[in-house]
PDB file of C-alpha atoms in Angstrom:
ATOM      1  CA  SER A   1     140.259  99.490  73.176  1.00 43.00           C
ATOM      2  CA  GLN A   2     138.430 100.115  69.958  1.00 48.00           C
ATOM      3  CA  ARG A   3     141.441 100.042  67.750  1.00 56.00           C
ATOM      4  CA  GLY A   4     140.778  97.861  64.705  1.00 68.00           C
ATOM      5  CA  VAL A   5     136.745  97.837  65.340  1.00 77.00           C
ATOM      6  CA  ASP A   6     134.834  99.271  62.533  1.00 87.00           C
ATOM      7  CA  GLY A   7     131.429  98.846  64.148  1.00 90.00           C
ATOM      8  CA  LEU A   8     129.610  97.656  67.147  1.00 90.00           C
ATOM      9  CA  ILE A   9     126.387  95.408  67.693  1.00 89.00           C
ATOM     10  CA  VAL A  10     125.269  95.628  71.409  1.00 88.00           C
ATOM     11  CA  GLY A  11     122.624  93.223  72.723  1.00 81.00           C
ATOM     12  CA  ASP A  12     119.803  94.183  75.084  1.00 71.00           C
ATOM     13  CA  PHE A  13     120.996  92.065  77.988  1.00 59.00           C
ATOM     14  CA  ALA A  14     124.385  93.668  77.754  1.00 53.00           C
ATOM     15  CA  LEU A  15     122.868  97.047  78.843  1.00 56.00           C
ATOM     16  CA  HIS A  16     122.936  97.007  82.480  1.00 58.00           C
ATOM     17  CA  GLY A  17     125.306 100.005  83.489  1.00 64.00           C
ATOM     18  CA  MET A  18     126.225 100.625  80.074  1.00 73.00           C
ATOM     19  CA  LEU A  19     124.220 103.642  78.959  1.00 78.00           C
ATOM     20  CA  ASP A  20     127.211 106.033  80.018  1.00 78.00           C
ATOM     21  CA  ARG A  21     129.501 103.812  77.910  1.00 80.00           C
ATOM     22  CA  LEU A  22     127.174 103.866  74.875  1.00 84.00           C
ATOM     23  CA  ARG A  23     127.189 107.694  75.136  1.00 83.00           C
ATOM     24  CA  GLU A  24     130.931 107.709  75.238  1.00 84.00           C
ATOM     25  CA  LEU A  25     131.179 105.510  71.986  1.00 83.00           C
ATOM     26  CA  THR A  26     132.856 107.048  68.858  1.00 85.00           C
ATOM     27  CA  THR A  27     132.633 103.889  66.892  1.00 90.00           C
ATOM     28  CA  PRO A  28     129.364 103.347  64.912  1.00 92.00           C
ATOM     29  CA  THR A  29     126.990 101.289  67.076  1.00 92.00           C
ATOM     30  CA  VAL A  30     123.661  99.681  66.877  1.00 94.00           C
ATOM     31  CA  PHE A  31     121.755  98.474  69.878  1.00 92.00           C
ATOM     32  CA  ILE A  32     119.281  95.653  69.695  1.00 92.00           C
ATOM     33  CA  GLY A  33     116.560  96.206  72.156  1.00 87.00           C
ATOM     34  CA  SER A  34     115.073  99.208  73.797  1.00 84.00           C
ATOM     35  CA  LEU A  35     117.058 102.492  75.032  1.00 84.00           C
ATOM     36  CA  PRO A  36     115.403 104.976  77.323  1.00 82.00           C
ATOM     37  CA  GLU A  37     116.644 107.639  75.137  1.00 86.00           C
ATOM     38  CA  PRO A  38     118.120 108.096  71.539  1.00 88.00           C
ATOM     39  CA  ILE A  39     121.740 107.565  72.106  1.00 91.00           C
ATOM     40  CA  VAL A  40     122.762 105.080  69.216  1.00 93.00           C
ATOM     41  CA  ASP A  41     120.778 103.461  66.281  1.00 95.00           C
ATOM     42  CA  VAL A  42     118.276 100.815  67.918  1.00 95.00           C
ATOM     43  CA  VAL A  43     116.439  97.816  66.352  1.00 96.00           C
ATOM     44  CA  GLU A  44     113.859  96.596  68.470  1.00 94.00           C
ATOM     45  CA  LEU A  45     110.950  94.087  68.387  1.00 95.00           C
ATOM     46  CA  ASP A  46     107.338  95.406  68.334  1.00 97.00           C
ATOM     47  CA  ASP A  47     106.604  93.793  71.823  1.00 96.00           C
ATOM     48  CA  TYR A  48     103.468  95.894  72.331  1.00 97.00           C
ATOM     49  CA  ASN A  49     101.596  95.060  69.052  1.00 98.00           C
ATOM     50  CA  GLY A  50     103.030  91.477  69.040  1.00 98.00           C
ATOM     51  CA  ALA A  51     101.524  90.749  72.495  1.00 98.00           C
ATOM     52  CA  ALA A  52      98.329  92.485  71.506  1.00 98.00           C
ATOM     53  CA  GLN A  53      97.986  90.027  68.546  1.00 98.00           C
ATOM     54  CA  MET A  54      98.402  86.852  70.717  1.00 98.00           C
ATOM     55  CA  ALA A  55      95.625  88.262  73.233  1.00 98.00           C
ATOM     56  CA  GLU A  56      93.180  88.597  70.255  1.00 98.00           C
ATOM     57  CA  HIS A  57      94.260  85.206  68.852  1.00 98.00           C
ATOM     58  CA  LEU A  58      93.225  83.679  72.250  1.00 98.00           C
ATOM     59  CA  LEU A  59      90.130  85.710  72.447  1.00 98.00           C
ATOM     60  CA  SER A  60      89.235  84.415  69.171  1.00 98.00           C
ATOM     61  CA  ARG A  61      89.576  80.808  70.316  1.00 97.00           C
ATOM     62  CA  GLY A  62      87.016  81.647  73.134  1.00 97.00           C
ATOM     63  CA  HIS A  63      89.425  82.269  75.890  1.00 98.00           C
ATOM     64  CA  ARG A  64      88.344  84.777  78.349  1.00 96.00           C
ATOM     65  CA  ARG A  65      90.144  84.190  81.790  1.00 96.00           C
ATOM     66  CA  ILE A  66      93.614  84.050  80.879  1.00 98.00           C
ATOM     67  CA  ALA A  67      96.808  83.985  83.106  1.00 98.00           C
ATOM     68  CA  VAL A  68      99.826  86.155  82.210  1.00 98.00           C
ATOM     69  CA  VAL A  69     103.559  85.254  83.240  1.00 98.00           C
ATOM     70  CA  SER A  70     105.381  88.330  82.544  1.00 98.00           C
ATOM     71  CA  GLY A  71     109.177  88.990  82.357  1.00 96.00           C
ATOM     72  CA  PRO A  72     111.110  90.803  85.072  1.00 94.00           C
ATOM     73  CA  ALA A  73     109.902  94.292  85.713  1.00 91.00           C
ATOM     74  CA  SER A  74     113.137  95.683  85.173  1.00 85.00           C
ATOM     75  CA  PHE A  75     113.184  94.858  81.294  1.00 86.00           C
ATOM     76  CA  ARG A  76     111.505  97.563  79.337  1.00 86.00           C
ATOM     77  CA  GLU A  77     110.203  95.015  76.658  1.00 90.00           C
ATOM     78  CA  ALA A  78     108.594  92.921  79.529  1.00 93.00           C
ATOM     79  CA  ASP A  79     106.481  95.844  80.367  1.00 94.00           C
ATOM     80  CA  ARG A  80     105.568  96.655  76.909  1.00 95.00           C
ATOM     81  CA  ARG A  81     104.550  92.890  76.315  1.00 97.00           C
ATOM     82  CA  THR A  82     102.346  92.951  79.458  1.00 98.00           C
ATOM     83  CA  ARG A  83     100.728  96.099  78.563  1.00 98.00           C
ATOM     84  CA  GLY A  84     100.121  95.489  74.972  1.00 98.00           C
ATOM     85  CA  PHE A  85      98.263  92.001  75.929  1.00 98.00           C
ATOM     86  CA  ALA A  86      96.469  93.686  78.907  1.00 98.00           C
ATOM     87  CA  ASP A  87      95.283  96.636  76.657  1.00 98.00           C
ATOM     88  CA  ALA A  88      94.031  94.163  74.022  1.00 98.00           C
ATOM     89  CA  LEU A  89      92.016  92.269  76.522  1.00 98.00           C
ATOM     90  CA  ALA A  90      90.571  95.423  78.012  1.00 98.00           C
ATOM     91  CA  LYS A  91      89.706  96.806  74.721  1.00 98.00           C
ATOM     92  CA  ALA A  92      87.747  93.711  73.821  1.00 98.00           C
ATOM     93  CA  GLY A  93      85.723  93.991  77.021  1.00 97.00           C
ATOM     94  CA  HIS A  94      87.480  91.157  79.057  1.00 97.00           C
ATOM     95  CA  PRO A  95      90.250  93.005  81.150  1.00 97.00           C
ATOM     96  CA  LEU A  96      92.998  91.106  82.718  1.00 97.00           C
ATOM     97  CA  ASP A  97      92.234  89.695  86.192  1.00 97.00           C
ATOM     98  CA  ARG A  98      95.266  90.973  88.193  1.00 96.00           C
ATOM     99  CA  ALA A  99      95.051  88.176  90.392  1.00 97.00           C
ATOM    100  CA  LEU A 100      96.306  85.894  87.439  1.00 98.00           C
ATOM    101  CA  LEU A 101      99.467  88.101  86.600  1.00 98.00           C
ATOM    102  CA  ARG A 102     102.449  86.824  87.864  1.00 98.00           C
ATOM    103  CA  GLU A 103     105.989  88.191  87.317  1.00 98.00           C
ATOM    104  CA  GLY A 104     108.636  85.470  85.888  1.00 98.00           C
ATOM    105  CA  THR A 105     112.382  85.381  85.305  1.00 96.00           C
ATOM    106  CA  TYR A 106     112.434  84.575  81.603  1.00 95.00           C
ATOM    107  CA  LEU A 107     114.015  81.195  82.665  1.00 96.00           C
ATOM    108  CA  GLN A 108     112.727  77.658  82.412  1.00 97.00           C
ATOM    109  CA  PRO A 109     112.173  77.046  86.085  1.00 98.00           C
ATOM    110  CA  SER A 110     110.033  80.081  86.378  1.00 98.00           C
ATOM    111  CA  GLY A 111     107.708  78.506  83.811  1.00 98.00           C
ATOM    112  CA  ARG A 112     107.423  75.364  86.089  1.00 98.00           C
ATOM    113  CA  ALA A 113     106.921  77.544  89.095  1.00 98.00           C
ATOM    114  CA  ALA A 114     103.997  79.414  87.274  1.00 98.00           C
ATOM    115  CA  VAL A 115     102.190  76.155  86.589  1.00 98.00           C
ATOM    116  CA  ALA A 116     102.633  74.951  90.215  1.00 98.00           C
ATOM    117  CA  TRP A 117     101.519  78.483  91.320  1.00 98.00           C
ATOM    118  CA  LEU A 118      98.233  78.331  89.226  1.00 97.00           C
ATOM    119  CA  CYS A 119      97.469  74.843  90.534  1.00 97.00           C
ATOM    120  CA  GLU A 120      98.057  75.857  94.318  1.00 97.00           C
ATOM    121  CA  GLU A 121      96.340  79.145  94.095  1.00 96.00           C
ATOM    122  CA  HIS A 122      93.672  78.821  91.405  1.00 96.00           C
ATOM    123  CA  GLY A 123      93.273  75.109  91.159  1.00 93.00           C
ATOM    124  CA  HIS A 124      89.650  75.610  92.246  1.00 94.00           C
ATOM    125  CA  ASP A 125      88.982  77.806  89.371  1.00 94.00           C
ATOM    126  CA  MET A 126      91.709  77.401  86.618  1.00 96.00           C
ATOM    127  CA  PRO A 127      92.061  79.850  83.823  1.00 98.00           C
ATOM    128  CA  SER A 128      91.555  78.351  80.426  1.00 98.00           C
ATOM    129  CA  ALA A 129      94.747  79.788  78.810  1.00 98.00           C
ATOM    130  CA  ILE A 130      98.161  81.205  80.024  1.00 98.00           C
ATOM    131  CA  PHE A 131     100.450  83.462  78.071  1.00 98.00           C
ATOM    132  CA  PHE A 132     104.102  83.551  78.714  1.00 98.00           C
ATOM    133  CA  ALA A 133     106.238  86.508  77.960  1.00 98.00           C
ATOM    134  CA  ASN A 134     108.938  84.337  76.714  1.00 96.00           C
ATOM    135  CA  SER A 135     109.595  80.880  75.336  1.00 96.00           C
ATOM    136  CA  LEU A 136     111.930  79.465  77.945  1.00 96.00           C
ATOM    137  CA  MET A 137     109.491  79.823  80.491  1.00 98.00           C
ATOM    138  CA  ALA A 138     106.953  78.266  78.297  1.00 98.00           C
ATOM    139  CA  ILE A 139     108.961  75.227  77.738  1.00 97.00           C
ATOM    140  CA  GLY A 140     109.170  74.806  81.614  1.00 98.00           C
ATOM    141  CA  ALA A 141     105.401  74.985  81.881  1.00 98.00           C
ATOM    142  CA  LEU A 142     104.971  72.366  79.375  1.00 98.00           C
ATOM    143  CA  THR A 143     107.344  70.110  81.344  1.00 97.00           C
ATOM    144  CA  GLU A 144     105.330  70.864  84.640  1.00 98.00           C
ATOM    145  CA  CYS A 145     101.980  70.511  82.904  1.00 98.00           C
ATOM    146  CA  TYR A 146     103.290  66.936  81.777  1.00 97.00           C
ATOM    147  CA  ASP A 147     104.327  65.960  85.209  1.00 97.00           C
ATOM    148  CA  ARG A 148     101.144  66.919  86.813  1.00 97.00           C
ATOM    149  CA  LYS A 149      99.002  65.377  83.963  1.00 97.00           C
ATOM    150  CA  ILE A 150      97.639  68.693  82.855  1.00 97.00           C
ATOM    151  CA  ARG A 151      96.800  68.136  79.141  1.00 97.00           C
ATOM    152  CA  ILE A 152      97.561  71.027  76.517  1.00 97.00           C
ATOM    153  CA  PRO A 153      95.306  72.482  75.221  1.00 96.00           C
ATOM    154  CA  GLU A 154      92.418  70.451  76.535  1.00 96.00           C
ATOM    155  CA  ASP A 155      92.907  71.526  80.083  1.00 97.00           C
ATOM    156  CA  ILE A 156      94.762  74.693  79.600  1.00 98.00           C
ATOM    157  CA  ALA A 157      96.005  76.300  76.424  1.00 98.00           C
ATOM    158  CA  VAL A 158      99.465  77.666  76.598  1.00 98.00           C
ATOM    159  CA  ALA A 159     100.808  80.559  74.357  1.00 98.00           C
ATOM    160  CA  THR A 160     104.204  82.580  74.360  1.00 98.00           C
ATOM    161  CA  PHE A 161     106.102  85.311  72.908  1.00 97.00           C
ATOM    162  CA  ASP A 162     109.537  84.508  71.370  1.00 92.00           C
ATOM    163  CA  GLN A 163     110.296  82.589  68.455  1.00 91.00           C
ATOM    164  CA  ILE A 164     113.697  80.957  69.185  1.00 90.00           C
ATOM    165  CA  ALA A 165     115.323  78.036  67.532  1.00 89.00           C
ATOM    166  CA  GLN A 166     114.861  75.620  70.435  1.00 89.00           C
ATOM    167  CA  LEU A 167     111.023  75.646  69.771  1.00 93.00           C
ATOM    168  CA  GLU A 168     111.648  73.468  66.666  1.00 92.00           C
ATOM    169  CA  ASP A 169     112.427  70.593  68.980  1.00 92.00           C
ATOM    170  CA  VAL A 170     109.482  71.123  71.511  1.00 94.00           C
ATOM    171  CA  ARG A 171     106.433  69.096  71.204  1.00 94.00           C
ATOM    172  CA  PRO A 172     103.631  70.006  71.503  1.00 96.00           C
ATOM    173  CA  ARG A 173     104.445  72.867  69.140  1.00 96.00           C
ATOM    174  CA  LEU A 174     103.967  76.093  71.010  1.00 97.00           C
ATOM    175  CA  THR A 175     101.732  78.921  69.693  1.00 98.00           C
ATOM    176  CA  THR A 176     103.867  81.900  69.588  1.00 98.00           C
ATOM    177  CA  VAL A 177     104.382  85.280  68.511  1.00 98.00           C
ATOM    178  CA  GLY A 178     107.452  87.329  67.751  1.00 96.00           C
ATOM    179  CA  ASN A 179     110.079  87.236  65.022  1.00 95.00           C
ATOM    180  CA  SER A 180     113.514  85.330  64.819  1.00 90.00           C
ATOM    181  CA  PRO A 181     116.462  86.776  66.467  1.00 89.00           C
ATOM    182  CA  ALA A 182     118.223  86.398  63.041  1.00 91.00           C
ATOM    183  CA  GLU A 183     115.774  88.989  61.722  1.00 93.00           C
ATOM    184  CA  LEU A 184     116.871  91.619  64.173  1.00 93.00           C
ATOM    185  CA  GLY A 185     120.320  90.667  63.595  1.00 93.00           C
ATOM    186  CA  ARG A 186     120.061  91.255  59.906  1.00 94.00           C
ATOM    187  CA  ARG A 187     118.533  94.657  60.294  1.00 96.00           C
ATOM    188  CA  ALA A 188     121.159  95.647  62.911  1.00 95.00           C
ATOM    189  CA  VAL A 189     124.047  94.676  60.460  1.00 96.00           C
ATOM    190  CA  SER A 190     122.409  96.472  57.829  1.00 96.00           C
ATOM    191  CA  MET A 191     122.036  99.850  59.717  1.00 96.00           C
ATOM    192  CA  LEU A 192     125.635  99.365  61.172  1.00 96.00           C
ATOM    193  CA  HIS A 193     126.942  99.142  57.390  1.00 95.00           C
ATOM    194  CA  GLU A 194     125.063 102.358  56.516  1.00 96.00           C
ATOM    195  CA  ARG A 195     126.895 104.095  59.710  1.00 94.00           C
ATOM    196  CA  ILE A 196     130.346 102.548  58.625  1.00 94.00           C
ATOM    197  CA  ASN A 197     129.912 103.791  55.061  1.00 93.00           C
ATOM    198  CA  GLY A 198     129.381 107.513  56.190  1.00 91.00           C
ATOM    199  CA  LEU A 199     125.665 107.827  57.123  1.00 93.00           C
ATOM    200  CA  ASP A 200     125.388 111.008  59.184  1.00 91.00           C
ATOM    201  CA  GLU A 201     122.162 111.863  61.023  1.00 94.00           C
ATOM    202  CA  PRO A 202     120.733 111.484  64.307  1.00 94.00           C
ATOM    203  CA  PRO A 203     120.148 108.131  66.111  1.00 94.00           C
ATOM    204  CA  ARG A 204     117.585 106.011  64.242  1.00 96.00           C
ATOM    205  CA  LYS A 205     115.115 103.309  65.455  1.00 95.00           C
ATOM    206  CA  PHE A 206     113.685 100.451  63.392  1.00 96.00           C
ATOM    207  CA  THR A 207     111.040  98.319  64.899  1.00 96.00           C
ATOM    208  CA  VAL A 208     110.700  94.822  63.626  1.00 96.00           C
ATOM    209  CA  PRO A 209     107.069  93.532  63.283  1.00 96.00           C
ATOM    210  CA  CYS A 210     105.769  90.490  64.851  1.00 97.00           C
ATOM    211  CA  PHE A 211     103.905  87.645  63.269  1.00 96.00           C
ATOM    212  CA  LEU A 212     101.907  84.759  65.081  1.00 98.00           C
ATOM    213  CA  GLN A 213     102.190  81.176  64.468  1.00 97.00           C
ATOM    214  CA  ALA A 214      99.342  78.967  65.731  1.00 97.00           C
ATOM    215  CA  PHE A 215     100.227  75.534  66.490  1.00 96.00           C
ATOM    216  CA  ASP A 216      99.283  72.818  68.994  1.00 91.00           C
ATOM    217  CA  THR A 217      98.891  74.430  72.282  1.00 96.00           C
ATOM    218  CA  ALA A 218      96.431  77.408  71.882  1.00 95.00           C
TER     219      ALA A 218
END
């Protein structure tokens, strides 16, 4: 029942099977993430340009052969991050080697598995950098690199998308691009308040910009 609820904020990972439910809602709603059609107000991160920023940063550090561990293909933002990164590399004249592209799960074991894959499949010719589509995978990668005595960034640079609170306690500090979940939440609350207060116009979309923080790993 929606009785007593003035508004709803729905997160991206709650989306599966919910498009029809979103269409049926009469309660003011803001969706955080990406929707295939304008059903309700949306707040999304600028995944494409954020990933492009990171590609440009790595290129500026002299990296040319870069591995990419993407998010799951079923997530729209995962595709945007991969495309943004690959397009920036291609624009600079250093297209992504598809043999160095691996689909991940967004979970930490996937980051560990990616480092193992690089060592087993490309150990004879390792890339100089690896970009992870989210920070949980990058944290797993740091652990695997430590266990394998791979030095970061001396042996391989590590960069990631996502600025999550857990990174404050991770060393070495990961070079990352993104924006805090709290910023998306603040924008979603603001848009929801406008709807609750009577705003009546077609569904809106607000894109939150990304910023890059260069630390110890890339």
